[in-house]
mmCIF file of C-alpha atoms in Angstrom:
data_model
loop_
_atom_site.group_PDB
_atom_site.id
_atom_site.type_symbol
_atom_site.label_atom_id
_atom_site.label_comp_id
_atom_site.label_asym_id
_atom_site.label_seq_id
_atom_site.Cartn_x
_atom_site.Cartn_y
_atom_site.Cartn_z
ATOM 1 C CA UNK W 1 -8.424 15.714 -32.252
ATOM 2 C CA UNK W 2 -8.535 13.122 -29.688
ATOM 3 C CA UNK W 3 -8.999 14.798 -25.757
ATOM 4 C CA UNK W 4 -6.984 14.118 -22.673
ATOM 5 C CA UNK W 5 -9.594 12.110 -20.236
ATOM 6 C CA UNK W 6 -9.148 13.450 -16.726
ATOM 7 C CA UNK W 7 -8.478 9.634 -15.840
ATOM 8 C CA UNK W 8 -5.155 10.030 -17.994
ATOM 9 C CA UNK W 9 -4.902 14.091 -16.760
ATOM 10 C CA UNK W 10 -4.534 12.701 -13.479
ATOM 11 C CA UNK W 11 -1.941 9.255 -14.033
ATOM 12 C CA UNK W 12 -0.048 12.437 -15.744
ATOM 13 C CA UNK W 13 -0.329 14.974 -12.520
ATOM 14 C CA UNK W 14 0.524 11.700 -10.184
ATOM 15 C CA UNK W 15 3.052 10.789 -11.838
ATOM 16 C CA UNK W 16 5.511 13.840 -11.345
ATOM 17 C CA UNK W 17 3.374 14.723 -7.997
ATOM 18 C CA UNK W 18 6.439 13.090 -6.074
ATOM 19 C CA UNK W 19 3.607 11.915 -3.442
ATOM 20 C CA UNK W 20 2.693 8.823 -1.707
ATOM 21 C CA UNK W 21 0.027 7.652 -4.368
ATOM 22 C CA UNK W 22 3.369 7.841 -7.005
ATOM 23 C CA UNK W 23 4.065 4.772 -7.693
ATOM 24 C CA UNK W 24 0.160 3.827 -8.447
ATOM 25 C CA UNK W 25 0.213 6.171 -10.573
ATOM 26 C CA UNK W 26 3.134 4.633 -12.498
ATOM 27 C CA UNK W 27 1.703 1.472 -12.422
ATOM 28 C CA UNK W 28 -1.631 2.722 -13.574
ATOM 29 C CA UNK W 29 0.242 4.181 -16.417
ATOM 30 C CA UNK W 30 2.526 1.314 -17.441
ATOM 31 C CA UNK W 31 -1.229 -0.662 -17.923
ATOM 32 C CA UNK W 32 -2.588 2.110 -20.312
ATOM 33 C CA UNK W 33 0.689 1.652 -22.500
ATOM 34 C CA UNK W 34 1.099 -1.850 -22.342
ATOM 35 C CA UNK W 35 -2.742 -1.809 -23.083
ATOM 36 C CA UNK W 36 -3.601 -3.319 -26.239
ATOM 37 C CA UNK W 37 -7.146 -1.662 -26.319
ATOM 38 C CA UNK W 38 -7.631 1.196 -29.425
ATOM 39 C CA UNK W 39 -8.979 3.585 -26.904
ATOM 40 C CA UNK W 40 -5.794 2.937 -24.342
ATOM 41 C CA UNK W 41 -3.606 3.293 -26.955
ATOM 42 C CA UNK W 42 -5.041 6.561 -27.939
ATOM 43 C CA UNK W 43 -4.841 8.008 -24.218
ATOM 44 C CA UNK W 44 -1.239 6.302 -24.027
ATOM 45 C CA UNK W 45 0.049 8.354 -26.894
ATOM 46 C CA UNK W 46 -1.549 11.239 -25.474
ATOM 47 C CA UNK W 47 0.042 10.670 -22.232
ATOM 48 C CA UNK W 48 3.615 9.606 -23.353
ATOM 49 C CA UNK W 49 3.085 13.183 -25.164
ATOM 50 C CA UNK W 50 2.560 14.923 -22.396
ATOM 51 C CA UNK W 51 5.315 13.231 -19.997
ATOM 52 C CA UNK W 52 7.505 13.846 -22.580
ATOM 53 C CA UNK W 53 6.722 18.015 -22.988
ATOM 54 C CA UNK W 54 6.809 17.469 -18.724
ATOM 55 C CA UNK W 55 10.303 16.403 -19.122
ATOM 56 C CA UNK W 56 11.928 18.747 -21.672
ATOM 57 C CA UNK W 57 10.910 21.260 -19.419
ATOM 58 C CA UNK W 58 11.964 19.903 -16.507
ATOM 59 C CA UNK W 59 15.581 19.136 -18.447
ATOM 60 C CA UNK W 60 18.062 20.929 -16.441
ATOM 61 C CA UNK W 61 16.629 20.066 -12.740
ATOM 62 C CA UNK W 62 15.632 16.470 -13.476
ATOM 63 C CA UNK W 63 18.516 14.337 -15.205
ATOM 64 C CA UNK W 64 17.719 10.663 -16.822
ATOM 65 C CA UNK W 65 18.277 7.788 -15.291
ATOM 66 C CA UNK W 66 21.340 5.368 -14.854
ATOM 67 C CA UNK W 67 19.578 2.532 -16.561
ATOM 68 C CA UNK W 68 20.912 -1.501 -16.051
ATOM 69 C CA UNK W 69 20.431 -4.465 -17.987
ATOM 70 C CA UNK W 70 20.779 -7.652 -16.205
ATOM 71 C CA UNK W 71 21.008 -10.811 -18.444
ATOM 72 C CA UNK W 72 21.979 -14.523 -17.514
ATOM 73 C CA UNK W 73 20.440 -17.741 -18.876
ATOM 74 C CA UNK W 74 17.259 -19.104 -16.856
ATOM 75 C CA UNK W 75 17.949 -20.185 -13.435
ATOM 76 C CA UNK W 76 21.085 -18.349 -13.063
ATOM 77 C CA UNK W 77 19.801 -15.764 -9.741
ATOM 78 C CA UNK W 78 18.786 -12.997 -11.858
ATOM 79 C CA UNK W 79 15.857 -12.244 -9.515
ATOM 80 C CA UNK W 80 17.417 -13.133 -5.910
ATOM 81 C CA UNK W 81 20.430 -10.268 -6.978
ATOM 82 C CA UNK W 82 18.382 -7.787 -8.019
ATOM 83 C CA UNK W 83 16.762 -7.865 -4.714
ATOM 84 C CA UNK W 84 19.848 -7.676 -2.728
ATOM 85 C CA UNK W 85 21.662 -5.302 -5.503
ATOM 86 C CA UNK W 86 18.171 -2.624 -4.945
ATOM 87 C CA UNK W 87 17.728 -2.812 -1.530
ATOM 88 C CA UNK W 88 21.614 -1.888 -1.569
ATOM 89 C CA UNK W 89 21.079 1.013 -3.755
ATOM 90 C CA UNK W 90 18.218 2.188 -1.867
ATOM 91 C CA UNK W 91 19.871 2.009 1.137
ATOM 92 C CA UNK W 92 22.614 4.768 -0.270
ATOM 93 C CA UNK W 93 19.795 7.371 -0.940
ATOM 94 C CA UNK W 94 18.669 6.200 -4.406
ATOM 95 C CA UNK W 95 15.266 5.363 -6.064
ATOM 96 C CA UNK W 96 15.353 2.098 -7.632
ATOM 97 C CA UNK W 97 12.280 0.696 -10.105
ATOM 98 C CA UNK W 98 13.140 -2.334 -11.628
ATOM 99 C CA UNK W 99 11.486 -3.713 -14.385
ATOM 100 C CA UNK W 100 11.061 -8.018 -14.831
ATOM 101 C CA UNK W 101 10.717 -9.185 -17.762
ATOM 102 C CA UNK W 102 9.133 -12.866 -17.866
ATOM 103 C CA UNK W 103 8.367 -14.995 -21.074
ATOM 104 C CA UNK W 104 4.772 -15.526 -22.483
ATOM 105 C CA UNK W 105 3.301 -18.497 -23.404
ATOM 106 C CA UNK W 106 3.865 -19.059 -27.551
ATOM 107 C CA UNK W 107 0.634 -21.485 -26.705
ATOM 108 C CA UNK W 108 -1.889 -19.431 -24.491
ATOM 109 C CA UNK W 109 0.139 -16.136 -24.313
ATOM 110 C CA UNK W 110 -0.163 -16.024 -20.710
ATOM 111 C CA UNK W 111 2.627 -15.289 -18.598
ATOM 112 C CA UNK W 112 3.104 -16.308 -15.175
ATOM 113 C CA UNK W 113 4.885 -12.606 -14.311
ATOM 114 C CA UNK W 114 6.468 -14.604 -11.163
ATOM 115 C CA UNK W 115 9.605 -12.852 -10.771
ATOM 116 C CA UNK W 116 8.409 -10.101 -7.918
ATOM 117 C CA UNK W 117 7.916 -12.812 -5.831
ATOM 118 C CA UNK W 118 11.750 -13.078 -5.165
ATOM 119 C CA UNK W 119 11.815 -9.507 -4.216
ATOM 120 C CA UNK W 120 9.566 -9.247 -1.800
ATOM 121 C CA UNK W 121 11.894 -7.206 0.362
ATOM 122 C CA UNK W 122 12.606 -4.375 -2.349
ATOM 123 C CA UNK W 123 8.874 -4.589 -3.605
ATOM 124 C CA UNK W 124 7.695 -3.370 -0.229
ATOM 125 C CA UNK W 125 10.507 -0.684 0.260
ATOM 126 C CA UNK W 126 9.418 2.968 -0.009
ATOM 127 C CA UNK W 127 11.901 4.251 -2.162
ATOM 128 C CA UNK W 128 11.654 1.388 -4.993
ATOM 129 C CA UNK W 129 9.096 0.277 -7.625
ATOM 130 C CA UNK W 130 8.822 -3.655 -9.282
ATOM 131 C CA UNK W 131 7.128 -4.387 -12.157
ATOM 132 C CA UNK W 132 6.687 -7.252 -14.168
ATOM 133 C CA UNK W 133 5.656 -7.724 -17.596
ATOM 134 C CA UNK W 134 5.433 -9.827 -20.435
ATOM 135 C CA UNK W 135 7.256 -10.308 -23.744
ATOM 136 C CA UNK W 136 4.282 -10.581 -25.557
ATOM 137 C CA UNK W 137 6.005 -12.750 -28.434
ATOM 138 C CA UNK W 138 8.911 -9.767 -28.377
ATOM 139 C CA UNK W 139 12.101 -11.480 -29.393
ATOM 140 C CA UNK W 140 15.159 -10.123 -27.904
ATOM 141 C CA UNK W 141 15.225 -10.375 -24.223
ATOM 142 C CA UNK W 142 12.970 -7.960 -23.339
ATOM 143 C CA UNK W 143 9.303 -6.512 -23.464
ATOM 144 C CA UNK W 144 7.819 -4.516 -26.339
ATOM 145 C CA UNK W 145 7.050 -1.640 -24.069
ATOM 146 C CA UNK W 146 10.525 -1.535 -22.529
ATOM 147 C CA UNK W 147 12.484 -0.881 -25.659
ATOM 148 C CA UNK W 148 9.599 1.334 -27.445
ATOM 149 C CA UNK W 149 7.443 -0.008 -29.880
ATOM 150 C CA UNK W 150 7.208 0.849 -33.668
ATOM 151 C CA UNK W 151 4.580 2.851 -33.266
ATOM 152 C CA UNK W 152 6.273 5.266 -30.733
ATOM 153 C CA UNK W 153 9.879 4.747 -30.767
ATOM 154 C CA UNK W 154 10.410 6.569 -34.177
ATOM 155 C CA UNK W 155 8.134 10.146 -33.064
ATOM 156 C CA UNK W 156 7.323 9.763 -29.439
ATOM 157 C CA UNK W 157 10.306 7.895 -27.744
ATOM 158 C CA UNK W 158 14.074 7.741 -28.900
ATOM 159 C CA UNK W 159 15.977 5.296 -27.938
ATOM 160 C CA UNK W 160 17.046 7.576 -24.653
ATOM 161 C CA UNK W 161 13.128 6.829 -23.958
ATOM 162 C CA UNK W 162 12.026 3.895 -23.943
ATOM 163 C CA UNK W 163 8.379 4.057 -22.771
ATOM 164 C CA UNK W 164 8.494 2.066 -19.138
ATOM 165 C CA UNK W 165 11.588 3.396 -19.000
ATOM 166 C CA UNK W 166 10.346 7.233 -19.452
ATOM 167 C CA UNK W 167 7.574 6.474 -17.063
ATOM 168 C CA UNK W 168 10.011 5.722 -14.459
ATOM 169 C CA UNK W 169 12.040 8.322 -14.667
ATOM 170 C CA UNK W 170 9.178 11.114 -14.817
ATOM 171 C CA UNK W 171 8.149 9.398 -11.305
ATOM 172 C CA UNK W 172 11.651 10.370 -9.852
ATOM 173 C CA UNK W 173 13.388 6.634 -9.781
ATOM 174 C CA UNK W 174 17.106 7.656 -10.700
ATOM 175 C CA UNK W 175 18.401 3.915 -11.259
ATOM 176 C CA UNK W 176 16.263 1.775 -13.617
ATOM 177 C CA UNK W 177 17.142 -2.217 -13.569
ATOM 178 C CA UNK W 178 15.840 -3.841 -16.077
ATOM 179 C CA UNK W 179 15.881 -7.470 -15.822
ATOM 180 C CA UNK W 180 15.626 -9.956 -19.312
ATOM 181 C CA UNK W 181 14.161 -13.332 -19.903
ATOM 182 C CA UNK W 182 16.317 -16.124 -19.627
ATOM 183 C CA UNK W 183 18.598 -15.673 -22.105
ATOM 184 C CA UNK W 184 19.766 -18.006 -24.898
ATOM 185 C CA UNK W 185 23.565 -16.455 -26.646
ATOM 186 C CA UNK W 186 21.768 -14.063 -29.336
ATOM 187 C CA UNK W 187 18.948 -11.827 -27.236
ATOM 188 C CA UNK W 188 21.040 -8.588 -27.352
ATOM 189 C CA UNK W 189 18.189 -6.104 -27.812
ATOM 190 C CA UNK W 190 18.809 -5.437 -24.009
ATOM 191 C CA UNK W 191 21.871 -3.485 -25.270
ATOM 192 C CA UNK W 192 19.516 -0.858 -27.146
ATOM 193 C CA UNK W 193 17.814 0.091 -24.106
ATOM 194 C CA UNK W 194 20.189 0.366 -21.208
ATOM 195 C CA UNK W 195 23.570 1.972 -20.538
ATOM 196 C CA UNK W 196 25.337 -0.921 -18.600
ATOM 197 C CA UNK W 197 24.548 -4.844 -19.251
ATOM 198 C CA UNK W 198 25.352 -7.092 -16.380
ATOM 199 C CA UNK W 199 25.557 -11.040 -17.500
ATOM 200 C CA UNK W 200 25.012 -12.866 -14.091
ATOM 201 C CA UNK W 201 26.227 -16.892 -15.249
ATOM 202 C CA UNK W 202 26.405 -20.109 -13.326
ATOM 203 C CA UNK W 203 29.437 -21.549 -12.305
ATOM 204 C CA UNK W 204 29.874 -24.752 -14.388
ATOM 205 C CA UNK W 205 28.476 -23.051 -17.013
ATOM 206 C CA UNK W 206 30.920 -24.390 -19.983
ATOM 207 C CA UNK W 207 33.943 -24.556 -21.198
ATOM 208 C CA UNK W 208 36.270 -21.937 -22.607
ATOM 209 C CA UNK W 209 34.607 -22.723 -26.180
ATOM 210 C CA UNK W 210 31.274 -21.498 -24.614
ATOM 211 C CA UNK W 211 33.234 -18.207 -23.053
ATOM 212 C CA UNK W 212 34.528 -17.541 -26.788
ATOM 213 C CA UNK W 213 31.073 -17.232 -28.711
ATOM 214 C CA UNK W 214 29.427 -14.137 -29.855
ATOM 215 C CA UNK W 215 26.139 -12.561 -29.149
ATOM 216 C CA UNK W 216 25.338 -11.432 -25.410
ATOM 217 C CA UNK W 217 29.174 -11.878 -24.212
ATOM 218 C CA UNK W 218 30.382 -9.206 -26.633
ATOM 219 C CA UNK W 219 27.978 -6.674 -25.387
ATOM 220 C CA UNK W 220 28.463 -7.724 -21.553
ATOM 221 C CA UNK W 221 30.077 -4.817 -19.613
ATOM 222 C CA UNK W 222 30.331 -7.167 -16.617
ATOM 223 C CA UNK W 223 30.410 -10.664 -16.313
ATOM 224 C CA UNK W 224 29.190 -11.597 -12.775
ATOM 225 C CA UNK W 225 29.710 -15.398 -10.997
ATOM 226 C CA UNK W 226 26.501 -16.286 -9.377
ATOM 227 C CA UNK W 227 25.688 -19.244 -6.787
ATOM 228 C CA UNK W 228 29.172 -20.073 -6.372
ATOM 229 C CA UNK W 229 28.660 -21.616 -3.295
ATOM 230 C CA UNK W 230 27.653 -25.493 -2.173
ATOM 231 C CA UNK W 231 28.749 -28.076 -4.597
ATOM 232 C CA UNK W 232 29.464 -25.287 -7.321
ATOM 233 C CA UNK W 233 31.929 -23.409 -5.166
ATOM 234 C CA UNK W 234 34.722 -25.534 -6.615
ATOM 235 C CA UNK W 235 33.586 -24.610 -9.966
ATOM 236 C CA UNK W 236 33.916 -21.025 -10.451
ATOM 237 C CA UNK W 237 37.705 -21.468 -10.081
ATOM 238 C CA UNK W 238 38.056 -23.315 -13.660
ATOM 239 C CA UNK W 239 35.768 -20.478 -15.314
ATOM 240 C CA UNK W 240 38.336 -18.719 -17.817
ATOM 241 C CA UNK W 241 37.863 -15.471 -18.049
#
C-alpha cells in the first residue's frame, strides 16, 4: 500500500488550516491532481481520499458550495465580469475561487492560461482564489480536472465533487465560478458540474434563428447581454428573447 508523503500530509493539513498560507496550499494541490506524473497521481488519489474522509466528517458544519458556470462564445467579456461579479461577492462577506478554463493548443498542447490577467483586482483580494487551467484536449467546455476524470469520478468524486471543485471547497471558498472556453452551441458538459449556468452573449450576436437552436441555450439558466455599450448599444434592443 502506497504511503501518504508528508509533502501531500501537509497540502492536506493546509488546506482545511483556514490560515494565511491557504490558498498555496490549494494551488499546490490543484498541481498534484492536474499532474500527469505516475507518482503525482498516486499522492493525488491519496489526497482526494483523504479531503474527502475530511469532509464527510466535517458534513454538518461545512456545507458545499454554490457552484457557477459561466459560458459565452470567445470574446464575449467572460473574464472582465467575473472580475467585477467576485469582487462583488466578496465584498458581501463571501469567499469566491474561480476557476478559468483556457483552450490548449491541438498542435503543441500549450496553453497560454491568460485569463487571470483580466482579474487582477479579484486575484489579489484576500478572500478569493483564481486559477487557470487547461483543457488538455477535454471536449466540452471545460477542464478534465474540473468535471472529474474517469479515473476518479466513478469511486473518488461524484458528480457533487468534482476534483478542483472539492479542493475549493475543503479550503473554505463558499461560491465556486467556473469559467468555460469559448464556447461553440454544443459544449454543455459545464451543466454536469455546476448548479447555475450563466451564458454571457454579445449584442449583435444573431438573429432569432440563432436564439432558437439547441445545445448551450437549453441548459442556460440566465442569459446575460454583455458590452452593450458604444456602437453595440443600439443592438441589444433587437435581441429577441
Amino acid at each position: 500500500m502506497t504511503a501518504l508523503l508528508p509533502s501531500t500530509k501537509r497540502l492536506i493539513d493546509g488546506l482545511f488550516s483556514a490560515s494565511a498560507l491557504a490558498r498555496t496550499h490549494l494551488s499546490r494541490s490543484i498541481t498534484l491532481v492536474e499532474s500527469s506524473l505516475p507518482k503525482d497521481r498516486v499522492q493525488a488519489e491519496l489526497l482526494l481520499d483523504h479531503v474527502l474522509a475530511q469532509r464527510k466528517l466535517h458534513h454538518a458544519a461545512k456545507t458545499a458550495s454554490f457552484r457557477v458556470g459561466i459560458a459565452g462564445p470567445p470574446g464575449a467579456g467572460k473574464s472582465t465580469f467575473i472580475e467585477t461579479l467576485g469582487l462583488s461577492l466578496t465584498q458581501k462577506g463571501h469567499k469566491v475561487a474561480v476557476l478559468a478554463i483556457d483552450p490548449s493548443s491541438s498542435v503543441t498542447g500549450g496553453s497560454i492560461l491568460g485569463d487571470k490577467t483580466r482579474m487582477t483586482h479579484l486575484s489579489n483580494a484576500p478572500d478569493a482564489f483564481v486559477r487557470p487551467s487547461p483543457t488538455r484536449g477535454t471536449l466540452g467546455g471545460v477542464a478534465q480536472h474540473t468535471n472529474g476524470s474517469p479515473s476518479y469520478s466513478a469511486t473518488r468524486c461524484s458528480d457533487e465533487y468534482a476534483e478542483i471543485v472539492l479542493l475549493c471547497e475543503a479550503c473554505g471558498y463558499d461560491i465556486v465560478l467556473v469559467e468555460s472556453v469559448g464556447l461553440g452551441q454544443s459544449e454543455i458538459v459545464i451543466d454536469d458540474t455546476v448548479d447555475f449556468v450563466m451564458l454571457l452573449v454579445p449584442p449583435a450576436g444573431g438573429d432569432e434563428l440563432q436564439g432558437s437552436k439547441k445545445g448551450i441555450m437549453e441548459i442556460a439558466d440566465i442569459v446575460v447581454v454583455n458590452k452593450a455599450d458604444g456602437e453595440l448599444k443600439r443592438y441589444d434592443r433587437y435581441l429577441p428573447s
